[in-house]
Amino acid sequence: MDPNREPFAERLTRAVQERRSAVCVGLDPRPDRIEPLFPPDVEPAASAAVFCKGIVEAISDIVPAVKPNIAFFEALGVPGIAAYAEVCAHAQQAGLLVIGDVKRGDIGSTAEAYATGLLGPKGARDTLAHHDAVTISPYLGSDGVEPFLTRAAAYHQGIFVLVRTSNPSSAELQGLRVEGDETLADAVAGLVHQWGEPYIGDSGLSPVGAVVGATHPQELSNLRKRMPNAPFLVPGYGAQGGGAQDVVAAFRADGTGALVNASRSVLYAFEKTGTTDFGGAARQAAQEMSREITAALETTS
Amino acid sequence: MDPNREPFAERLTRAVQERRSAVCVGLDPRPDRIEPLFPPDVEPAASAAVFCKGIVEAISDIVPAVKPNIAFFEALGVPGIAAYAEVCAHAQQAGLLVIGDVKRGDIGSTAEAYATGLLGPKGARDTLAHHDAVTISPYLGSDGVEPFLTRAAAYHQGIFVLVRTSNPSSAELQGLRVEGDETLADAVAGLVHQWGEPYIGDSGLSPVGAVVGATHPQELSNLRKRMPNAPFLVPGYGAQGGGAQDVVAAFRADGTGALVNASRSVLYAFEKTGTTDFGGAARQAAQEMSREITAALETTS
């Protein structure tokens, strides 16, 4: 069966259930941290590709998804972008859902160009469309999101809209009070719900997800209420400070509907082992994180 | 003299004065519109590069800047990104300021990766850093902008922060009332001013610019007051409906401090001529636009 026949949210739910894990591993190849693993003459883009593909192979049977962040590849120039495409294709072939963390956003006709490049069929060689979903910035409003949504819906892919990010200054704008008693993040959540509503599938989830940081546990439950049908992508676990109890509120009552992302705490787990077995260390860290989250969900259910 | 020795805002002011033009030409190679110019066997990325380099050659002595939008290159996959880098490098060699319209934004440590790839020295082969400035999304707040600003300041480059975009649904979030009588765009404008203040140069301009659409003339003058030291990048002229009178308010009292961007109305001017001389038609359209803006500025000064 072609998994692309099933809508994104259903594929996500199934993958989480099959792996018994809601963990998404962020693929952020930081040159200074992977450098010790490679001989000095290896090109940085080649190191990034080998490292990320090694992580993929180590975790593909125990987690449902990976989230390569294109920033770390773009930093390596054109060869870095080729490595990004290679890593995404490799992860999809390994059976993982690939969430391209690209945070794109532009006016309608330009958003259409982005959507064409980042979502859709995988026909072309060297395409950047080896994604099951991508992250999107909401600042330009509906007409900047609509082209991504149309294309995602047509190809059974998804989008995750930035709602409340995990970084320290995220409240600066996202926490501003707007009309009524809402914050800007609440207003974006309202749009996310509205954008997704026409596309809600059998699982009760839409292809329009939300990025909500684990570093704001008090807001996660409020935002879950405002977006009952949105898949949540929750960054900020581990290195950024969020823990298992903090992310429980991102899940729906039945324990579905959220992916919790960790990048540094999984990718660079080898640094604490004193070995170069980065894959083994990442696998162990991802398993541990999956167990922590499952345990936290069971305690509260 | 190495033009990189002078801060971005001063280089911008000088280029505008030398060319007697505040026009920035947006390089948005749309496959369906450039297709008639090339034999059917030319790869889309090659067509995009040839077209954009042709435009650059036709206008490099009459306008100060170009703004390639990476979305149209990303849509063509990895070869498209190589074409983007090639076009940016070509435009800089032709003496144009290059504003990379990338609208990037992420949490601090990831923004640092983007900034490393998109700004800084041009040492590396295949780098994407052939930019004099890049556009940035503000949704993540200060720590998502700071790495770009630090790097821009160090290398005498600039950033243009999205404040009020030119698209129809831009008011959906940007026009929301926040605390006091301000809109979200006003709040972002306050941050832009604050981010730029420590870096204001001899010309009275900072390296932290603002994107404010020509489609909101009533807000341009309000936002100019809130950001007296910010270079303005004004999209939405021409195809999106803004005219010369609409953009006057973006300039400072002395007629400096703004670039007005047009993409489609310049790039595809050849379509109305019945010829394939796209460079000649673009040159004429850019000259006409420069004259319109100069005339409008003179009338109001």
XYZ file of C-alpha atoms in Angstrom:
602
model
C 0.000 0.000 0.000
C 1.252 3.448 -0.861
C 1.334 5.319 2.426
C 0.706 8.529 0.507
C -2.840 7.336 -0.119
C -3.673 7.940 3.536
C -3.948 11.528 4.850
C -1.021 12.851 6.858
C -2.771 12.911 10.250
C -3.852 9.277 9.902
C -0.349 8.213 8.861
C 1.021 10.082 11.849
C -1.416 8.470 14.293
C -0.684 5.013 12.900
C 3.098 5.507 13.043
C 2.915 6.686 16.663
C 0.809 3.658 17.626
C 3.020 1.168 15.759
C 6.247 2.485 17.285
C 4.604 3.132 20.699
C 6.457 6.436 20.613
C 5.477 10.060 20.112
C 9.085 11.125 19.718
C 10.280 13.125 16.736
C 14.038 13.388 16.379
C 15.231 16.774 15.154
C 18.082 16.474 12.660
C 20.210 19.555 13.385
C 23.762 18.718 12.286
C 25.896 21.266 14.157
C 29.388 21.309 12.585
C 31.265 21.834 15.856
C 29.565 18.883 17.506
C 29.864 16.328 14.708
C 33.411 17.360 13.792
C 35.032 14.907 16.284
C 33.338 12.011 14.471
C 34.943 12.591 11.054
C 38.426 12.841 9.595
C 39.369 16.499 9.032
C 39.340 16.202 5.229
C 35.654 15.315 4.954
C 33.528 18.164 3.532
C 31.108 19.581 6.141
C 28.074 18.815 3.931
C 29.218 15.210 3.557
C 29.698 14.885 7.329
C 26.214 16.297 7.921
C 24.662 13.815 5.488
C 26.546 10.802 6.888
C 25.763 11.808 10.469
C 22.045 12.357 9.842
C 21.684 9.157 7.817
C 23.421 7.283 10.628
C 20.936 8.723 13.126
C 18.051 7.752 10.821
C 19.272 4.170 10.608
C 19.686 3.959 14.378
C 16.167 5.135 15.201
C 13.906 4.350 12.231
C 12.218 1.365 13.925
C 11.610 3.043 17.277
C 10.319 6.557 16.510
C 7.661 7.686 14.021
C 9.233 10.862 12.657
C 12.270 13.041 12.107
C 12.442 16.805 11.701
C 15.468 17.926 9.692
C 16.013 21.662 10.156
C 17.122 23.145 6.841
C 18.987 26.005 8.581
C 21.873 23.717 9.499
C 22.148 22.541 5.899
C 21.723 25.995 4.363
C 24.662 27.074 6.524
C 26.801 24.720 4.390
C 25.810 26.344 1.101
C 24.608 24.571 -2.035
C 26.211 21.198 -1.081
C 24.380 21.496 2.239
C 21.032 21.764 0.468
C 21.891 18.685 -1.582
C 22.682 16.906 1.709
C 19.318 18.029 3.101
C 17.455 16.510 0.155
C 19.494 13.317 0.485
C 18.781 13.008 4.225
C 15.037 13.616 3.749
C 14.801 11.010 0.980
C 16.784 8.531 3.069
C 14.506 9.008 6.089
C 11.364 8.499 4.011
C 12.835 5.332 2.507
C 13.564 4.131 6.041
C 9.844 4.431 6.811
C 9.979 7.624 8.851
C 7.657 10.575 8.493
C 9.730 13.594 7.510
C 8.760 17.004 8.848
C 10.810 19.619 7.046
C 11.549 22.358 9.552
C 11.746 25.213 7.072
C 9.537 27.872 8.731
C 8.694 29.366 5.343
C 6.146 32.082 4.753
C 5.591 34.672 2.023
C 2.804 36.427 0.101
C 0.358 34.227 -1.803
C 2.005 33.859 -5.203
C 5.434 33.365 -3.622
C 4.087 30.964 -0.997
C 2.836 28.969 -3.972
C 6.405 28.722 -5.265
C 7.635 27.547 -1.855
C 4.790 25.029 -1.621
C 5.617 23.695 -5.088
C 9.213 23.097 -4.060
C 8.611 21.701 -0.587
C 5.439 19.625 -0.878
C 3.922 17.432 -3.565
C 5.067 14.413 -5.534
C 8.659 13.170 -5.453
C 8.967 12.830 -9.218
C 11.873 15.131 -9.877
C 15.488 14.324 -9.176
C 17.087 16.696 -6.659
C 13.700 17.802 -5.374
C 13.336 19.294 -1.900
C 9.851 17.764 -1.603
C 10.822 14.632 0.340
C 8.563 15.821 3.139
C 5.437 14.514 4.796
C 4.894 17.930 6.344
C 6.651 21.275 6.674
C 6.669 24.049 9.270
C 5.180 27.423 8.279
C 5.339 30.941 9.720
C 1.931 32.629 10.107
C 3.007 36.299 10.102
C 1.668 37.005 6.579
C -1.818 35.618 7.295
C -4.152 33.294 5.407
C -3.061 33.968 1.848
C 0.514 33.031 2.780
C -0.651 29.712 4.261
C -3.336 28.708 1.786
C -0.987 27.539 -1.037
C 0.808 25.204 1.396
C -2.500 23.884 2.695
C -3.994 23.288 -0.743
C -0.930 21.373 -1.836
C -0.627 19.454 1.447
C -4.266 18.403 1.257
C -3.929 17.321 -2.382
C -0.875 15.165 -1.683
C -1.892 13.895 1.777
C 0.818 15.864 3.477
C 0.643 18.289 6.398
C 1.746 21.684 7.662
C 2.703 22.764 11.182
C 2.099 26.462 11.794
C 4.279 28.280 14.326
C 1.945 29.222 17.171
C 4.014 29.473 20.362
C 7.692 28.774 19.892
C 10.061 27.367 22.514
C 12.666 30.157 22.613
C 13.147 32.650 25.464
C 11.883 35.736 23.581
C 8.899 34.030 21.998
C 6.503 35.929 24.302
C 7.737 39.275 22.982
C 5.243 39.125 20.105
C 3.420 35.814 20.573
C 2.443 36.752 24.140
C 1.132 40.229 23.300
C -2.496 40.740 24.309
C -4.686 41.368 21.290
C -8.403 42.173 21.157
C -10.331 40.590 24.030
C -8.331 38.562 26.503
C -6.371 36.688 23.851
C -2.694 36.624 23.082
C -1.328 36.764 19.547
C -0.569 33.031 19.883
C -4.257 32.446 20.733
C -5.282 34.398 17.628
C -2.947 32.294 15.483
C -4.398 29.173 17.137
C -7.860 30.316 16.074
C -6.660 30.615 12.474
C -4.993 27.198 12.628
C -8.284 25.664 13.740
C -10.167 27.505 11.025
C -7.675 26.570 8.288
C -7.812 22.900 9.247
C -11.533 22.481 9.827
C -12.545 21.645 6.237
C -9.957 18.866 6.131
C -10.580 16.963 9.391
C -10.178 13.227 8.720
C -11.403 9.988 10.273
C -8.978 10.255 13.172
C -10.428 13.645 14.145
C -7.233 15.376 13.135
C -6.649 17.851 10.324
C -3.527 18.319 8.169
C -2.994 21.744 9.772
C -0.829 21.247 12.834
C 0.637 23.651 15.365
C 4.119 24.188 16.761
C 3.823 24.802 20.503
C 6.929 24.702 22.682
C 7.359 22.311 25.619
C 8.785 25.293 27.491
C 5.256 26.724 28.006
C 3.354 23.897 29.730
C 0.723 26.270 31.115
C -0.197 27.363 27.601
C -0.146 23.930 26.000
C -3.478 22.905 27.512
C -5.122 26.223 26.652
C -3.877 25.956 23.067
C -4.947 22.298 22.814
C -8.508 23.445 23.657
C -8.383 26.101 20.948
C -7.059 23.627 18.362
C -8.809 20.328 19.210
C -8.165 18.872 15.747
C -4.592 20.000 15.149
C -1.607 17.670 15.335
C 0.854 19.313 17.744
C 4.581 19.414 17.152
C 6.231 20.176 20.477
C 9.858 21.358 20.381
C 11.929 22.300 23.393
C 12.199 18.905 25.083
C 15.559 18.085 26.590
C 18.276 20.643 25.847
C 15.763 23.520 25.927
C 14.369 22.466 29.298
C 10.964 20.828 28.697
C 10.255 17.479 30.406
C 7.737 14.630 30.064
C 5.172 16.106 32.474
C 5.333 19.397 30.573
C 4.195 17.909 27.276
C 1.245 15.786 28.426
C -1.178 18.653 27.782
C -0.230 18.664 24.102
C -1.909 15.285 23.575
C -5.615 14.741 23.058
C -7.609 12.876 25.693
C -7.030 9.568 23.880
C -3.259 10.056 23.924
C -2.941 10.851 20.207
C -2.330 14.047 18.301
C 1.146 15.141 19.352
C 4.767 14.612 18.438
C 7.427 15.698 20.903
C 10.667 16.768 19.301
C 14.152 16.557 20.732
C 17.248 17.402 18.751
C 20.404 18.014 20.744
C 19.632 15.641 23.648
C 19.262 12.737 21.198
C 21.746 13.611 18.424
C 24.630 14.396 20.722
C 23.930 11.796 23.419
C 27.225 10.155 22.355
C 29.186 13.049 23.864
C 28.340 11.789 27.348
C 29.264 8.179 26.569
C 32.903 8.765 25.767
C 32.507 6.768 22.531
C 31.847 7.689 18.895
C 28.856 5.352 18.632
C 26.520 8.261 17.987
C 23.805 6.015 16.550
C 23.707 3.718 19.554
C 23.668 6.629 21.979
C 20.909 8.362 20.018
C 18.837 5.187 19.946
C 19.134 4.819 23.689
C 18.265 8.470 24.316
C 15.238 8.266 21.999
C 14.036 5.078 23.683
C 14.421 6.651 27.105
C 12.501 9.727 25.973
C 9.722 7.588 24.466
C 9.395 5.718 27.759
C 9.308 8.949 29.787
C 6.516 10.373 27.659
C 4.509 7.143 27.592
C 4.814 6.899 31.381
C 3.728 10.508 31.853
C 0.726 9.949 29.565
C -0.278 6.780 31.459
C -0.023 8.496 34.839
C -2.385 11.268 33.799
C -4.890 9.207 31.811
C 38.036 50.361 -2.368
C 36.266 47.381 -0.912
C 32.626 48.391 -0.683
C 32.229 45.986 2.242
C 34.301 48.377 4.339
C 31.349 50.794 4.424
C 28.233 49.915 6.454
C 25.217 48.655 4.532
C 23.035 51.742 5.024
C 25.760 54.050 3.729
C 26.390 51.826 0.701
C 22.658 51.840 0.037
C 22.365 55.616 0.290
C 25.352 56.106 -2.001
C 24.070 53.630 -4.596
C 20.655 55.326 -4.671
C 22.275 58.726 -5.147
C 24.688 57.543 -7.837
C 21.982 55.807 -9.866
C 19.385 58.520 -9.123
C 17.008 55.669 -8.518
C 15.388 54.108 -5.447
C 14.194 51.118 -7.441
C 14.954 47.567 -6.383
C 14.193 44.911 -8.978
C 12.768 41.713 -7.522
C 14.172 38.621 -9.220
C 11.252 36.169 -9.168
C 11.766 33.769 -12.076
C 8.306 32.281 -12.618
C 8.650 29.180 -14.824
C 5.411 29.725 -16.773
C 6.372 33.283 -17.700
C 9.968 32.702 -18.744
C 9.209 29.473 -20.576
C 8.447 31.236 -23.914
C 11.994 32.658 -23.910
C 13.842 29.320 -23.900
C 13.980 26.174 -26.023
C 11.932 23.385 -24.381
C 14.998 21.255 -23.555
C 16.619 23.803 -21.225
C 16.439 22.786 -17.552
C 14.172 25.115 -15.523
C 17.012 26.025 -13.137
C 19.247 26.947 -16.078
C 16.475 29.094 -17.597
C 15.973 30.860 -14.269
C 19.698 31.618 -13.972
C 20.040 32.855 -17.555
C 16.907 34.977 -17.278
C 17.914 36.590 -13.977
C 21.478 37.232 -15.120
C 20.082 38.823 -18.274
C 17.903 41.109 -16.175
C 20.900 41.988 -13.984
C 22.972 42.954 -17.016
C 20.156 45.074 -18.420
C 19.634 47.122 -15.254
C 22.883 47.121 -13.264
C 23.812 50.686 -14.224
C 20.395 52.236 -13.603
C 19.136 50.763 -10.316
C 20.944 50.302 -6.983
C 19.675 46.889 -5.904
C 18.044 43.593 -6.759
C 16.011 41.323 -4.522
C 16.138 37.688 -5.610
C 13.369 35.712 -3.893
C 14.712 32.276 -2.991
C 11.217 30.722 -3.116
C 11.257 30.676 -6.919
C 14.633 28.939 -6.903
C 13.771 26.509 -4.106
C 10.798 25.454 -6.232
C 13.351 24.068 -8.718
C 15.074 21.852 -6.166
C 18.810 21.610 -5.516
C 19.790 22.926 -8.995
C 17.508 25.905 -8.292
C 19.459 26.746 -5.149
C 22.700 26.551 -7.129
C 21.122 28.964 -9.630
C 20.155 31.288 -6.770
C 23.750 31.432 -5.522
C 24.985 32.026 -9.079
C 22.512 34.872 -9.681
C 23.367 36.565 -6.358
C 27.104 36.370 -7.044
C 26.586 37.691 -10.578
C 24.545 40.652 -9.330
C 27.157 41.590 -6.741
C 29.884 41.401 -9.379
C 27.778 43.709 -11.541
C 27.876 46.288 -8.747
C 24.347 45.797 -7.453
C 23.362 45.499 -3.829
C 21.764 42.088 -3.329
C 18.900 41.741 -0.879
C 18.189 38.051 -0.404
C 14.445 37.713 0.048
C 14.516 34.636 2.252
C 12.163 35.624 5.106
C 13.997 33.343 7.511
C 13.375 33.142 11.232
C 13.990 30.518 13.913
C 15.020 30.167 17.562
C 18.372 31.633 18.566
C 20.789 28.773 17.972
C 19.090 27.877 14.694
C 18.901 31.510 13.585
C 22.649 31.506 14.075
C 22.951 28.670 11.569
C 20.805 30.574 9.059
C 22.832 33.739 9.628
C 26.084 31.826 9.082
C 24.820 30.555 5.745
C 23.193 33.724 4.472
C 25.424 36.555 5.695
C 29.153 36.999 6.204
C 32.212 36.636 4.020
C 32.069 35.129 0.542
C 35.056 32.868 1.034
C 33.474 29.504 0.422
C 32.604 28.104 -2.972
C 28.885 27.461 -3.407
C 28.013 29.731 -0.508
C 24.550 31.283 -0.212
C 26.080 34.374 1.429
C 26.314 36.554 -1.698
C 23.986 39.020 0.006
C 24.255 42.610 1.154
C 21.124 42.132 3.232
C 18.424 39.524 3.839
C 14.759 39.669 4.838
C 13.797 38.247 8.250
C 10.527 37.226 9.884
C 9.988 38.681 13.380
C 7.495 36.134 14.780
C 10.040 34.488 17.127
C 11.154 37.749 18.728
C 14.546 39.226 19.580
C 16.575 36.077 20.075
C 15.612 34.924 16.582
C 16.790 38.218 15.071
C 19.900 38.886 17.119
C 22.205 36.349 15.368
C 21.382 37.912 11.986
C 21.965 41.398 13.342
C 25.279 40.538 15.001
C 26.564 38.992 11.812
C 25.188 41.754 9.588
C 26.826 44.410 11.750
C 30.155 42.561 11.759
C 30.233 42.222 7.969
C 28.637 45.573 7.096
C 25.506 43.941 5.810
C 21.859 44.571 6.658
C 18.567 42.914 7.541
C 15.031 43.892 6.575
C 12.447 42.745 9.099
C 8.902 42.005 7.913
C 6.731 44.669 9.521
C 3.679 45.201 7.295
C 3.602 43.028 4.201
C 1.926 43.887 0.907
C -0.455 40.921 0.585
C -4.250 41.073 0.994
C -4.410 39.128 4.289
C -1.474 40.874 5.924
C -3.828 42.751 8.296
C -5.159 39.489 9.704
C -2.324 39.357 12.255
C -0.220 42.448 11.502
C -3.258 44.719 11.898
C -4.447 43.242 15.208
C -4.681 45.805 18.007
C -2.267 45.014 20.807
C -1.800 46.790 24.141
C -2.531 50.513 23.877
C -3.648 51.809 20.512
C -0.948 49.983 18.597
C -1.188 47.284 15.977
C 1.073 44.253 15.927
C 2.938 45.902 13.030
C 3.507 48.965 15.237
C 4.904 46.730 17.975
C 7.266 45.081 15.489
C 8.259 48.561 14.280
C 9.171 49.447 17.873
C 11.423 46.402 18.047
C 13.014 47.222 14.692
C 13.881 50.682 15.969
C 15.248 49.259 19.207
C 17.313 46.556 17.457
C 18.861 49.107 15.085
C 19.540 51.943 17.508
C 23.007 50.829 18.678
C 24.177 50.601 15.067
C 23.006 53.916 13.567
C 25.701 55.183 11.192
C 26.796 58.523 9.756
C 23.889 58.656 7.345
C 21.420 58.404 10.242
C 20.377 54.931 9.126
C 20.853 51.619 10.904
C 21.471 48.178 9.372
C 18.041 47.057 10.626
C 15.526 47.818 7.906
C 11.802 47.235 7.605
C 9.602 45.675 4.940
C 6.466 47.789 4.593
C 4.159 47.257 1.619
C 3.291 49.985 -0.891
C -0.279 48.719 -0.646
C -0.726 50.457 2.744
C 0.145 54.126 2.041
C -1.737 55.338 5.131
C 0.483 53.218 7.366
C 3.770 53.992 5.658
C 4.028 57.455 7.161
C 3.039 56.243 10.633
C 5.623 53.462 10.436
C 8.307 55.833 9.110
C 7.783 57.927 12.273
C 8.179 54.865 14.474
C 11.332 53.773 12.644
C 13.124 57.036 11.756
C 16.475 55.293 11.276
C 15.412 52.177 9.410
C 15.998 51.665 5.699
C 12.603 50.767 4.215
C 12.117 48.073 1.608
C 8.756 48.673 -0.016
C 7.263 45.801 -2.024
C 3.924 45.863 -3.786
C 4.650 48.467 -6.458
C 3.228 47.739 -9.882
C 1.593 44.324 -10.199
C 0.368 44.430 -6.590
C -1.237 47.864 -7.031
C 1.026 50.415 -5.298
C 1.959 53.593 -7.213
C 4.540 56.393 -6.932
C 2.414 58.653 -4.719
C 1.786 55.722 -2.374
C 5.462 55.211 -1.573
C 6.589 58.780 -0.908
C 5.889 58.401 2.811
C 8.445 55.586 3.029
C 11.290 58.036 2.385
C 12.876 60.262 4.990
C 12.485 64.044 4.700
C 15.751 64.272 2.730
C 14.552 61.741 0.169
C 16.780 58.910 1.360
C 16.142 55.738 3.313
C 13.866 53.697 1.069
C 14.036 51.192 -1.748
C 10.885 50.497 -3.728
C 10.698 46.995 -5.126
C 8.931 45.853 -8.248
C 9.200 42.333 -9.578
C 6.585 41.279 -12.115
C 6.023 44.714 -13.692
C 9.735 44.946 -14.545
C 10.718 41.316 -15.195
C 7.825 40.533 -17.479
C 7.547 43.909 -19.214
C 8.575 42.086 -22.424
C 5.211 40.323 -22.541
C 3.523 43.566 -23.565
C 6.121 44.383 -26.232
C 5.514 41.382 -28.447
C 9.285 40.692 -28.512
C 11.618 38.437 -26.520
C 13.948 41.304 -25.588
C 13.207 40.871 -21.912
C 16.293 42.817 -20.836
C 15.454 45.864 -22.932
C 11.848 45.859 -21.767
C 12.911 45.475 -18.120
C 15.386 48.327 -18.450
C 12.714 50.581 -19.859
C 10.201 49.616 -17.162
C 12.789 50.183 -14.403
C 13.737 53.576 -15.842
C 10.101 54.595 -16.065
C 9.521 53.519 -12.473
C 12.631 55.405 -11.264
C 11.342 58.547 -12.980
C 7.862 58.166 -11.485
C 9.247 57.864 -7.965
C 11.728 60.712 -8.395
C 8.943 62.937 -9.733
C 6.630 62.031 -6.863
C 9.403 62.769 -4.334
C 10.145 66.140 -5.953
C 6.478 67.150 -5.970
C 6.139 66.547 -2.242
C 9.483 67.927 -1.086
